Short mmCIF file of C-alpha atoms in Angstrom, two decimals:
data_model
loop_
_atom_site.label_atom_id
_atom_site.label_comp_id
_atom_site.label_asym_id
_atom_site.label_seq_id
_atom_site.Cartn_x
_atom_site.Cartn_y
_atom_site.Cartn_z
CA MET C 1 16.91 -13.35 7.11
CA LEU C 2 17.66 -11.53 3.86
CA ALA C 3 21.40 -11.99 4.40
CA LEU C 4 20.89 -15.73 4.87
CA ALA C 5 18.72 -15.82 1.73
CA LEU C 6 21.53 -14.18 -0.29
CA VAL C 7 24.05 -16.71 1.02
CA LEU C 8 21.75 -19.52 -0.07
CA ALA C 9 21.31 -17.80 -3.45
CA ALA C 10 25.08 -17.98 -3.87
CA LEU C 11 24.79 -21.71 -3.11
CA VAL C 12 22.27 -21.97 -5.96
CA GLY C 13 24.82 -20.53 -8.38
CA LEU C 14 27.56 -22.72 -6.93
CA CYS C 15 25.55 -25.89 -7.56
CA LEU C 16 24.68 -24.80 -11.10
CA GLY C 17 28.33 -24.04 -11.84
CA LEU C 18 29.56 -27.34 -10.42
CA LEU C 19 26.89 -29.74 -11.66
CA GLY C 20 24.93 -27.94 -14.39
CA SER C 21 21.82 -28.77 -12.37
CA GLY C 22 20.36 -28.89 -8.91
CA GLY C 23 20.79 -25.34 -7.65
CA SER C 24 17.57 -24.11 -9.18
CA ILE C 25 15.44 -26.50 -7.14
CA ILE C 26 16.57 -24.71 -3.96
CA THR C 27 15.57 -21.25 -5.16
CA LEU C 28 11.80 -21.49 -4.63
CA PRO C 29 11.83 -22.74 -1.00
CA VAL C 30 14.57 -20.24 -0.11
CA MET C 31 12.54 -17.35 -1.49
CA VAL C 32 9.33 -18.52 0.19
CA TYR C 33 10.61 -19.52 3.63
CA VAL C 34 13.73 -17.38 4.06
CA ALA C 35 13.05 -14.23 2.03
CA GLN C 36 9.29 -14.39 2.82
CA VAL C 37 8.19 -13.97 -0.80
CA PRO C 38 4.64 -15.24 -1.59
CA ALA C 39 4.80 -18.65 -3.29
CA HIS C 40 3.16 -17.70 -6.60
CA GLN C 41 5.31 -14.58 -6.91
CA ALA C 42 8.44 -16.56 -6.03
CA VAL C 43 7.87 -18.91 -8.99
CA GLY C 44 8.30 -16.12 -11.54
CA MET C 45 11.18 -14.49 -9.67
CA SER C 46 13.04 -17.80 -9.46
CA LEU C 47 12.76 -18.17 -13.23
CA VAL C 48 14.57 -14.84 -13.68
CA ILE C 49 17.33 -15.84 -11.27
CA VAL C 50 17.82 -19.36 -12.57
CA GLY C 51 17.54 -18.37 -16.23
CA ALA C 52 20.07 -15.54 -16.13
CA THR C 53 22.55 -17.48 -14.00
CA SER C 54 22.36 -20.54 -16.24
CA ALA C 55 22.76 -18.39 -19.38
CA ALA C 56 25.98 -16.93 -17.99
CA GLY C 57 27.30 -20.39 -17.09
CA SER C 58 26.45 -21.84 -20.50
CA LEU C 59 28.42 -19.08 -22.25
CA VAL C 60 31.48 -19.85 -20.13
CA ASN C 61 31.22 -23.56 -20.96
CA LEU C 62 30.68 -22.77 -24.65
CA ARG C 63 33.98 -20.89 -24.72
CA ARG C 64 35.67 -23.88 -23.05
CA GLY C 65 34.23 -26.33 -25.58
CA ALA C 66 32.10 -28.18 -23.01
CA PHE C 67 28.92 -27.79 -25.01
CA ASP C 68 26.88 -29.69 -27.63
CA LEU C 69 24.93 -27.26 -29.79
CA ARG C 70 22.81 -29.86 -31.60
CA ALA C 71 21.52 -31.63 -28.48
CA GLY C 72 21.04 -28.32 -26.67
CA ALA C 73 18.98 -26.88 -29.52
CA PHE C 74 16.75 -29.97 -29.68
CA PHE C 75 16.02 -30.07 -25.95
CA ALA C 76 15.60 -26.30 -25.72
CA ALA C 77 13.16 -26.12 -28.66
CA THR C 78 10.86 -28.77 -27.18
CA GLY C 79 11.27 -27.46 -23.64
CA VAL C 80 10.14 -23.97 -24.61
CA VAL C 81 6.70 -25.25 -25.55
CA GLY C 82 6.27 -27.12 -22.29
CA ALA C 83 7.58 -24.24 -20.17
CA PHE C 84 5.25 -21.66 -21.71
CA PHE C 85 2.14 -23.76 -21.17
CA GLY C 86 3.29 -25.11 -17.80
CA ALA C 87 3.41 -21.54 -16.46
CA LYS C 88 -0.31 -21.16 -17.11
CA PHE C 89 -1.13 -23.93 -14.62
CA THR C 90 0.73 -22.33 -11.71
CA HIS C 91 -2.15 -20.00 -10.86
CA MET C 92 -4.80 -22.71 -11.08
CA VAL C 93 -3.68 -24.34 -7.82
CA SER C 94 -3.26 -23.04 -4.27
CA ALA C 95 0.13 -22.15 -2.80
CA ARG C 96 -0.15 -25.19 -0.52
CA VAL C 97 -0.68 -27.58 -3.43
CA LEU C 98 2.15 -25.91 -5.36
CA LEU C 99 4.57 -26.42 -2.47
CA LEU C 100 3.38 -30.00 -1.88
CA CYS C 101 4.11 -30.79 -5.54
CA PHE C 102 7.51 -29.18 -5.19
CA GLY C 103 8.32 -31.10 -1.99
CA GLY C 104 7.31 -34.41 -3.54
CA LEU C 105 9.38 -33.74 -6.64
CA MET C 106 12.44 -32.79 -4.57
CA SER C 107 12.16 -35.97 -2.47
CA ILE C 108 11.91 -38.21 -5.54
CA VAL C 109 14.78 -36.49 -7.36
CA GLY C 110 16.99 -36.59 -4.25
CA LEU C 111 16.43 -40.32 -3.80
CA ARG C 112 17.15 -41.00 -7.49
CA MET C 113 20.39 -39.00 -7.29
CA LEU C 114 21.41 -40.73 -4.06
CA LEU C 115 20.61 -44.28 -5.17
CA GLY C 116 21.28 -44.00 -8.90
CA SER C 117 24.28 -45.55 -10.57
CA GLU C 118 27.26 -43.37 -11.41
CA ASN C 119 28.10 -45.58 -14.41
CA VAL C 120 26.04 -44.27 -17.33
CA PRO C 121 26.32 -45.94 -20.74
CA LEU C 122 27.57 -43.49 -23.34
CA GLY C 123 27.22 -43.38 -27.10
CA ARG C 124 23.45 -43.53 -27.43
CA LYS C 125 21.75 -41.52 -30.12
CA CYS C 126 19.17 -38.85 -29.39
CA ARG C 127 16.03 -40.55 -30.70
CA PRO C 128 13.54 -37.86 -31.79
CA LEU C 129 10.48 -39.24 -29.99
CA ARG C 130 12.25 -39.86 -26.68
CA CYS C 131 14.05 -36.50 -26.72
CA LEU C 132 10.86 -34.71 -27.76
CA SER C 133 8.82 -36.17 -24.90
CA THR C 134 11.62 -35.56 -22.38
CA GLY C 135 12.07 -31.95 -23.48
CA VAL C 136 8.35 -31.18 -23.25
CA ALA C 137 8.05 -32.83 -19.82
CA VAL C 138 11.01 -30.87 -18.47
CA GLY C 139 9.54 -27.67 -19.90
CA LEU C 140 6.21 -28.27 -18.16
CA LEU C 141 8.00 -28.66 -14.82
CA THR C 142 9.99 -25.51 -15.49
CA GLY C 143 6.96 -23.33 -16.14
CA PHE C 144 4.72 -24.85 -13.46
CA LEU C 145 7.13 -25.01 -10.52
CA GLY C 146 9.65 -22.33 -11.45
CA VAL C 147 12.59 -24.73 -11.62
CA GLY C 148 15.18 -24.94 -14.37
CA GLY C 149 14.78 -28.70 -14.68
CA GLY C 150 18.51 -29.41 -14.77
CA PHE C 151 18.11 -32.38 -12.44
CA VAL C 152 16.10 -33.97 -15.28
CA ILE C 153 17.92 -32.41 -18.25
CA LEU C 154 21.42 -33.49 -17.23
CA PRO C 155 20.77 -37.26 -17.00
CA ALA C 156 18.52 -37.03 -20.08
CA LEU C 157 21.35 -35.52 -22.12
CA VAL C 158 23.67 -38.32 -21.03
CA LEU C 159 21.18 -41.18 -21.42
CA PHE C 160 19.21 -40.09 -24.47
CA ALA C 161 21.63 -37.82 -26.35
CA GLY C 162 24.81 -39.77 -25.51
CA LEU C 163 26.78 -36.75 -24.27
CA GLU C 164 29.89 -36.97 -22.13
CA VAL C 165 29.21 -35.60 -18.63
CA LYS C 166 31.25 -32.40 -18.95
CA ALA C 167 29.55 -31.52 -22.25
CA ALA C 168 26.19 -32.40 -20.71
CA ILE C 169 26.76 -29.91 -17.86
CA GLY C 170 27.39 -26.97 -20.21
CA THR C 171 24.54 -28.00 -22.51
CA SER C 172 22.20 -28.46 -19.55
CA LEU C 173 22.80 -24.87 -18.43
CA ALA C 174 21.83 -23.57 -21.87
CA VAL C 175 18.61 -25.60 -21.91
CA ILE C 176 17.79 -24.47 -18.36
CA ALA C 177 18.21 -20.85 -19.44
CA VAL C 178 15.95 -21.19 -22.48
CA ASN C 179 13.27 -23.09 -20.54
CA SER C 180 13.36 -20.59 -17.68
CA PHE C 181 12.86 -17.61 -19.97
CA ALA C 182 10.03 -19.39 -21.77
CA GLY C 183 8.37 -20.08 -18.44
CA LEU C 184 8.93 -16.45 -17.47
CA LEU C 185 7.03 -15.26 -20.54
CA GLY C 186 4.09 -17.33 -19.39
CA GLN C 187 4.31 -15.85 -15.88
CA LEU C 188 4.53 -12.18 -16.90
CA HIS C 189 0.79 -11.98 -17.52
CA TYR C 190 -0.07 -12.95 -13.95
CA MET C 191 2.23 -11.15 -11.52
CA HIS C 192 4.50 -8.29 -10.55
CA PHE C 193 8.07 -8.92 -9.47
CA ASP C 194 9.92 -7.59 -6.44
CA TRP C 195 12.89 -6.45 -8.49
CA PRO C 196 15.22 -5.42 -5.62
CA ILE C 197 15.02 -8.92 -4.12
CA THR C 198 15.19 -10.55 -7.56
CA LEU C 199 18.32 -8.62 -8.57
CA GLY C 200 19.93 -9.21 -5.18
CA PHE C 201 19.39 -12.96 -5.53
CA LEU C 202 20.65 -12.84 -9.11
CA GLY C 203 23.87 -11.07 -8.13
CA ALA C 204 24.57 -13.60 -5.37
CA ALA C 205 23.77 -16.53 -7.66
CA LEU C 206 26.11 -15.21 -10.38
CA ALA C 207 28.90 -14.90 -7.83
CA GLY C 208 28.28 -18.49 -6.78
CA MET C 209 28.27 -19.58 -10.42
CA VAL C 210 31.73 -18.10 -10.99
CA GLY C 211 33.04 -19.92 -7.94
CA GLY C 212 31.38 -23.19 -8.95
CA ILE C 213 32.90 -23.20 -12.42
CA ALA C 214 36.32 -22.31 -11.01
CA VAL C 215 36.46 -25.25 -8.58
CA ALA C 216 34.49 -27.81 -10.63
CA SER C 217 37.61 -29.71 -11.66
CA ARG C 218 38.94 -29.95 -8.09
CA ILE C 219 36.03 -31.72 -6.35
CA SER C 220 34.82 -35.29 -6.76
CA SER C 221 31.55 -35.31 -8.71
CA GLN C 222 30.44 -38.37 -6.74
CA SER C 223 30.86 -36.53 -3.42
CA LEU C 224 29.02 -33.49 -4.76
CA ARG C 225 26.18 -35.64 -6.04
CA ARG C 226 25.69 -37.39 -2.71
CA ALA C 227 25.86 -34.19 -0.66
CA PHE C 228 23.42 -32.41 -2.92
CA ALA C 229 21.04 -35.39 -3.04
CA GLY C 230 20.94 -35.41 0.75
CA SER C 231 20.15 -31.69 0.91
CA ILE C 232 17.34 -32.06 -1.65
CA ILE C 233 15.78 -34.90 0.33
CA VAL C 234 15.88 -32.87 3.56
CA LEU C 235 14.29 -29.84 1.90
CA GLY C 236 11.67 -31.95 0.14
CA VAL C 237 10.63 -33.74 3.32
CA PHE C 238 10.49 -30.38 5.14
CA LEU C 239 8.12 -28.96 2.52
CA LEU C 240 5.91 -32.05 2.60
CA ILE C 241 5.66 -32.17 6.40
CA ARG C 242 5.09 -28.42 6.75
CA ASN C 243 2.32 -28.25 4.17
CA ILE C 244 0.63 -31.54 5.11
CA TRP C 245 0.66 -30.54 8.78
CA LEU C 246 -0.83 -27.13 7.98
#
């Protein structure tokens, strides 16, 4: 089971490298159901994995010029606040409720990715109020559920900050990293980490990240989006059925 979990961790890094989002939402269910890590503990561990992997990817994209420092700083600054406080709510709910929230969120995001339009209007300005509220909301999700929030950050950067998709991917990774580490600070007061499993997942995710960045220009983004949306929906429905049935 641990070997399968490490393979799936590499998939997390692959998705982050290819899309600048998405891979982090797989980390929590993989750690809970495949690696058998308790749900509340898995939230903090996933923040370490997602944050470090995204930080590495953002540095690579920064060197390639696929990065917008101004938009990234704005979203990261507001997201930090939400992530820190969102982490404090994790331990106020049961593991079952936590996983039900996660499953519902995955199902909604998957459907939006699957049914959403690929044609996004560019050139919009990042209005302070809209970007502020979006950044805080993403941060709350990051801290509470242990996800990087890239599936929200990426379209927000395109729609609200007017970034071109490639620049949005690199910028999204930087914001994910900052939000994840802010959420981690909020989690440190409540739990201990299984560092061997955490570092094993991190190593596999970094390997996947390298591969994802290397092949990003060779695969249709539309095909990747549809395939990933389908996998998110399947995982989300699985979490909902399992926890409602129990």
